[in-house]
PDB file of C-alpha atoms in Angstrom:
ATOM      1  CA  MET A   6       6.534  20.014 -31.319  1.00 44.00           C
ATOM      2  CA  GLY A   7       8.104  18.923 -28.075  1.00 56.00           C
ATOM      3  CA  TRP A   8       7.542  20.192 -24.596  1.00 67.00           C
ATOM      4  CA  LEU A   9       9.338  23.533 -24.409  1.00 76.00           C
ATOM      5  CA  ILE A  10       9.345  24.414 -20.724  1.00 82.00           C
ATOM      6  CA  GLY A  11      12.247  23.345 -18.589  1.00 83.00           C
ATOM      7  CA  ARG A  12      12.783  23.636 -14.872  1.00 80.00           C
ATOM      8  CA  THR A  13      15.078  26.637 -15.283  1.00 84.00           C
ATOM      9  CA  GLU A  14      12.485  28.599 -17.240  1.00 85.00           C
ATOM     10  CA  ALA A  15       9.668  27.611 -14.890  1.00 81.00           C
ATOM     11  CA  VAL A  16      11.653  28.940 -11.935  1.00 82.00           C
ATOM     12  CA  SER A  17      13.290  31.978 -13.542  1.00 88.00           C
ATOM     13  CA  ASN A  18      10.394  33.191 -15.696  1.00 88.00           C
ATOM     14  CA  PRO A  19       7.159  31.627 -14.437  1.00 86.00           C
ATOM     15  CA  GLU A  20       4.919  34.020 -16.385  1.00 88.00           C
ATOM     16  CA  ARG A  21       6.514  33.056 -19.705  1.00 89.00           C
ATOM     17  CA  ALA A  22       6.322  29.387 -18.692  1.00 88.00           C
ATOM     18  CA  ARG A  23       2.581  29.803 -18.001  1.00 87.00           C
ATOM     19  CA  GLN A  24       2.085  31.427 -21.402  1.00 91.00           C
ATOM     20  CA  LYS A  25       3.829  28.498 -23.101  1.00 89.00           C
ATOM     21  CA  ALA A  26       1.758  26.018 -21.118  1.00 88.00           C
ATOM     22  CA  LEU A  27      -1.491  27.770 -22.054  1.00 89.00           C
ATOM     23  CA  ALA A  28      -0.475  27.779 -25.711  1.00 88.00           C
ATOM     24  CA  LYS A  29       0.235  24.044 -25.478  1.00 86.00           C
ATOM     25  CA  LEU A  30      -3.129  23.376 -23.840  1.00 88.00           C
ATOM     26  CA  GLN A  31      -5.025  24.980 -26.733  1.00 88.00           C
ATOM     27  CA  ALA A  32      -5.050  21.519 -28.344  1.00 87.00           C
ATOM     28  CA  LEU A  33      -7.348  20.229 -25.593  1.00 88.00           C
ATOM     29  CA  SER A  34     -10.329  21.528 -27.540  1.00 89.00           C
ATOM     30  CA  GLU A  35      -9.451  19.171 -30.394  1.00 88.00           C
ATOM     31  CA  MET A  36      -9.097  16.046 -28.268  1.00 87.00           C
ATOM     32  CA  ASP A  37     -11.822  13.486 -27.776  1.00 88.00           C
ATOM     33  CA  ASP A  38     -12.852  13.397 -24.124  1.00 89.00           C
ATOM     34  CA  ALA A  39     -10.009  15.590 -22.850  1.00 89.00           C
ATOM     35  CA  GLU A  40     -11.650  15.583 -19.435  1.00 90.00           C
ATOM     36  CA  THR A  41     -10.473  12.009 -18.832  1.00 91.00           C
ATOM     37  CA  LEU A  42      -6.893  13.302 -18.959  1.00 88.00           C
ATOM     38  CA  VAL A  43      -7.354  16.690 -17.308  1.00 89.00           C
ATOM     39  CA  VAL A  44      -9.471  15.764 -14.293  1.00 91.00           C
ATOM     40  CA  PRO A  45      -6.967  13.205 -12.910  1.00 89.00           C
ATOM     41  CA  ILE A  46      -4.203  15.808 -13.227  1.00 88.00           C
ATOM     42  CA  LEU A  47      -6.257  18.321 -11.274  1.00 86.00           C
ATOM     43  CA  LEU A  48      -6.997  15.738  -8.593  1.00 87.00           C
ATOM     44  CA  ASP A  49      -3.319  14.759  -8.381  1.00 85.00           C
ATOM     45  CA  ALA A  50      -2.317  18.434  -8.168  1.00 84.00           C
ATOM     46  CA  LEU A  51      -4.762  19.024  -5.319  1.00 79.00           C
ATOM     47  CA  LEU A  52      -3.452  16.001  -3.441  1.00 82.00           C
ATOM     48  CA  LEU A  53       0.121  17.087  -4.122  1.00 79.00           C
ATOM     49  CA  VAL A  54      -0.516  20.509  -2.675  1.00 74.00           C
ATOM     50  CA  GLU A  55      -2.281  19.118   0.373  1.00 78.00           C
ATOM     51  CA  SER A  56       0.381  16.481   1.023  1.00 79.00           C
ATOM     52  CA  TYR A  57       3.176  19.062   0.737  1.00 74.00           C
ATOM     53  CA  ARG A  58       1.478  21.845   2.692  1.00 73.00           C
ATOM     54  CA  GLY A  59       3.434  22.518   5.870  1.00 73.00           C
ATOM     55  CA  ALA A  60       5.660  19.465   5.433  1.00 70.00           C
ATOM     56  CA  ARG A  61       9.359  19.231   4.746  1.00 73.00           C
ATOM     57  CA  HIS A  62       9.508  15.756   3.255  1.00 71.00           C
ATOM     58  CA  GLN A  63       9.320  13.982  -0.087  1.00 68.00           C
ATOM     59  CA  ILE A  64       6.257  14.893  -2.131  1.00 69.00           C
ATOM     60  CA  THR A  65       4.058  11.804  -1.976  1.00 67.00           C
ATOM     61  CA  PHE A  66       2.034  12.170  -5.174  1.00 65.00           C
ATOM     62  CA  LEU A  67       4.779  13.495  -7.473  1.00 74.00           C
ATOM     63  CA  PRO A  68       5.135  10.253  -9.503  1.00 75.00           C
ATOM     64  CA  GLU A  69       1.383  10.138 -10.195  1.00 77.00           C
ATOM     65  CA  LEU A  70       1.315  13.813 -11.149  1.00 77.00           C
ATOM     66  CA  THR A  71       4.284  13.272 -13.452  1.00 78.00           C
ATOM     67  CA  GLN A  72       2.560  10.326 -15.136  1.00 83.00           C
ATOM     68  CA  SER A  73      -0.653  12.312 -15.600  1.00 82.00           C
ATOM     69  CA  VAL A  74       1.167  15.268 -17.100  1.00 81.00           C
ATOM     70  CA  ASP A  75       3.173  12.988 -19.391  1.00 83.00           C
ATOM     71  CA  ALA A  76      -0.021  11.303 -20.631  1.00 87.00           C
ATOM     72  CA  LEU A  77      -1.635  14.660 -21.316  1.00 85.00           C
ATOM     73  CA  LEU A  78       1.438  15.897 -23.201  1.00 83.00           C
ATOM     74  CA  ARG A  79       1.516  12.709 -25.303  1.00 88.00           C
ATOM     75  CA  GLU A  80      -2.113  13.207 -26.319  1.00 89.00           C
ATOM     76  CA  ILE A  81      -1.574  16.870 -27.145  1.00 87.00           C
ATOM     77  CA  THR A  82       1.471  15.988 -29.257  1.00 89.00           C
ATOM     78  CA  ILE A  83      -0.619  13.444 -31.175  1.00 92.00           C
ATOM     79  CA  VAL A  84      -3.239  16.121 -31.904  1.00 91.00           C
ATOM     80  CA  GLU A  85      -0.547  18.590 -32.991  1.00 89.00           C
ATOM     81  CA  LYS A  86       1.091  16.054 -35.309  1.00 92.00           C
ATOM     82  CA  ALA A  87      -2.270  15.066 -36.797  1.00 93.00           C
ATOM     83  CA  ASP A  88      -3.035  18.746 -37.460  1.00 91.00           C
ATOM     84  CA  ALA A  89       0.384  19.246 -39.073  1.00 91.00           C
ATOM     85  CA  PHE A  90      -0.135  16.141 -41.227  1.00 92.00           C
ATOM     86  CA  ALA A  91      -3.592  17.331 -42.276  1.00 92.00           C
ATOM     87  CA  ASP A  92      -2.215  20.746 -43.230  1.00 91.00           C
ATOM     88  CA  ALA A  93       0.611  19.231 -45.322  1.00 83.00           C
TER      89      ALA A  93
END
């Protein structure tokens, strides 16, 4: 299963996008040491918010946040595929 939330949906229907994200994150409970992926994302998000607050310039930490999110999504996809393989 791929990532199903696009920019358009996130902007036009944020509640539905949150529901999809929460459903995707259910796999965290099946991952070994999920905290090593989640905590850096939370830290990056906090820094992103603080760096963007009150400023009208390029978001400084966006590349790091993107990399963290991509790593988390890769790990979740691995768990999902392993579950699907085990069920087959």
